[in-house]
PDB file of C-alpha atoms in Angstrom:
ATOM      1  CA  MET A   1     -20.860  23.567 -52.985  1.00  0.00           C
ATOM      2  CA  SER A   2     -21.789  27.420 -54.385  1.00  0.00           C
ATOM      3  CA  SER A   3     -22.877  28.054 -57.930  1.00  0.00           C
ATOM      4  CA  ARG A   4     -19.551  29.841 -58.681  1.00  0.00           C
ATOM      5  CA  ALA A   5     -17.535  26.508 -57.768  1.00  0.00           C
ATOM      6  CA  ARG A   6     -19.433  24.578 -59.715  1.00  0.00           C
ATOM      7  CA  ARG A   7     -19.488  26.827 -62.767  1.00  0.00           C
ATOM      8  CA  ARG A   8     -15.389  27.144 -62.226  1.00  0.00           C
ATOM      9  CA  ALA A   9     -15.316  23.302 -62.264  1.00  0.00           C
ATOM     10  CA  ARG A  10     -17.190  23.148 -65.423  1.00  0.00           C
ATOM     11  CA  VAL A  11     -14.931  25.455 -67.304  1.00  0.00           C
ATOM     12  CA  LYS A  12     -11.597  23.299 -65.905  1.00  0.00           C
ATOM     13  CA  GLY A  13     -13.156  20.423 -67.112  1.00  0.00           C
ATOM     14  CA  ALA A  14     -14.460  21.704 -70.772  1.00  0.00           C
ATOM     15  CA  ARG A  15     -10.411  23.047 -70.639  1.00  0.00           C
ATOM     16  CA  THR A  16      -9.231  19.580 -69.945  1.00  0.00           C
ATOM     17  CA  ASP A  17     -10.842  17.830 -72.671  1.00  0.00           C
ATOM     18  CA  ALA A  18     -10.553  20.325 -75.474  1.00  0.00           C
ATOM     19  CA  VAL A  19      -6.854  19.586 -75.173  1.00  0.00           C
ATOM     20  CA  ASP A  20      -5.599  19.113 -78.848  1.00  0.00           C
ATOM     21  CA  HIS A  21      -2.530  17.061 -78.335  1.00  0.00           C
ATOM     22  CA  GLU A  22      -0.701  17.859 -81.509  1.00  0.00           C
ATOM     23  CA  ALA A  23      -0.302  21.371 -81.904  1.00  0.00           C
ATOM     24  CA  ASP A  24       0.855  20.657 -78.198  1.00  0.00           C
ATOM     25  CA  LYS A  25       3.590  18.099 -79.618  1.00  0.00           C
ATOM     26  CA  ARG A  26       4.185  21.195 -82.058  1.00  0.00           C
ATOM     27  CA  HIS A  27       4.396  23.617 -79.546  1.00  0.00           C
ATOM     28  CA  GLU A  28       7.308  21.452 -77.551  1.00  0.00           C
ATOM     29  CA  GLU A  29       9.356  21.541 -80.725  1.00  0.00           C
ATOM     30  CA  LEU A  30       9.027  24.842 -81.429  1.00  0.00           C
ATOM     31  CA  TYR A  31       9.770  25.610 -77.546  1.00  0.00           C
ATOM     32  CA  ARG A  32      12.338  23.623 -77.750  1.00  0.00           C
ATOM     33  CA  GLU A  33      13.820  25.150 -80.685  1.00  0.00           C
ATOM     34  CA  LEU A  34      13.614  28.441 -79.023  1.00  0.00           C
ATOM     35  CA  VAL A  35      15.512  27.175 -75.460  1.00  0.00           C
ATOM     36  CA  SER A  36      18.599  25.545 -78.145  1.00  0.00           C
ATOM     37  CA  PHE A  37      19.135  29.002 -79.801  1.00  0.00           C
ATOM     38  CA  CYS A  38      18.572  31.200 -76.361  1.00  0.00           C
ATOM     39  CA  ARG A  39      21.443  28.469 -75.108  1.00  0.00           C
ATOM     40  CA  LEU A  40      23.418  29.014 -78.278  1.00  0.00           C
ATOM     41  CA  MET A  41      23.056  32.855 -78.521  1.00  0.00           C
ATOM     42  CA  GLU A  42      24.373  33.029 -75.092  1.00  0.00           C
ATOM     43  CA  ILE A  43      27.449  31.086 -75.678  1.00  0.00           C
ATOM     44  CA  LYS A  44      28.239  33.449 -78.589  1.00  0.00           C
ATOM     45  CA  GLN A  45      27.816  36.590 -76.673  1.00  0.00           C
ATOM     46  CA  GLN A  46      30.096  35.786 -73.730  1.00  0.00           C
ATOM     47  CA  PRO A  47      33.142  37.065 -74.553  1.00  0.00           C
ATOM     48  CA  PHE A  48      31.693  40.518 -75.060  1.00  0.00           C
ATOM     49  CA  ARG A  49      30.512  40.391 -71.261  1.00  0.00           C
ATOM     50  CA  LYS A  50      34.101  40.610 -70.173  1.00  0.00           C
ATOM     51  CA  ARG A  51      34.667  44.590 -72.089  1.00  0.00           C
ATOM     52  CA  LYS A  52      33.939  47.260 -69.550  1.00  0.00           C
ATOM     53  CA  PRO A  53      30.863  49.414 -70.171  1.00  0.00           C
ATOM     54  CA  GLN A  54      31.271  52.293 -72.526  1.00  0.00           C
ATOM     55  CA  GLN A  55      30.770  55.608 -70.575  1.00  0.00           C
ATOM     56  CA  LYS A  56      27.891  57.890 -70.846  1.00  0.00           C
ATOM     57  CA  THR A  57      28.599  61.255 -72.505  1.00  0.00           C
ATOM     58  CA  GLU A  58      27.275  63.684 -70.781  1.00  0.00           C
ATOM     59  CA  ILE A  59      24.366  65.866 -73.063  1.00  0.00           C
ATOM     60  CA  ASN A  60      24.573  69.526 -72.618  1.00  0.00           C
ATOM     61  CA  TYR A  61      21.682  71.525 -73.298  1.00  0.00           C
TER      62      TYR A  61
END
């Protein structure tokens, strides 16, 4: 095992030990809220997708 590998293993171990489960739960809740909100917005936007895109006006300088 190289010194680099040993160092990486130690860092990984420290990371897994210091997991804040409460923050994790809060993050999960926020993420779920965000996902549901995005789905809601998608449902609301569907009728507008059928419109043809507006033609861009040419700009003559």
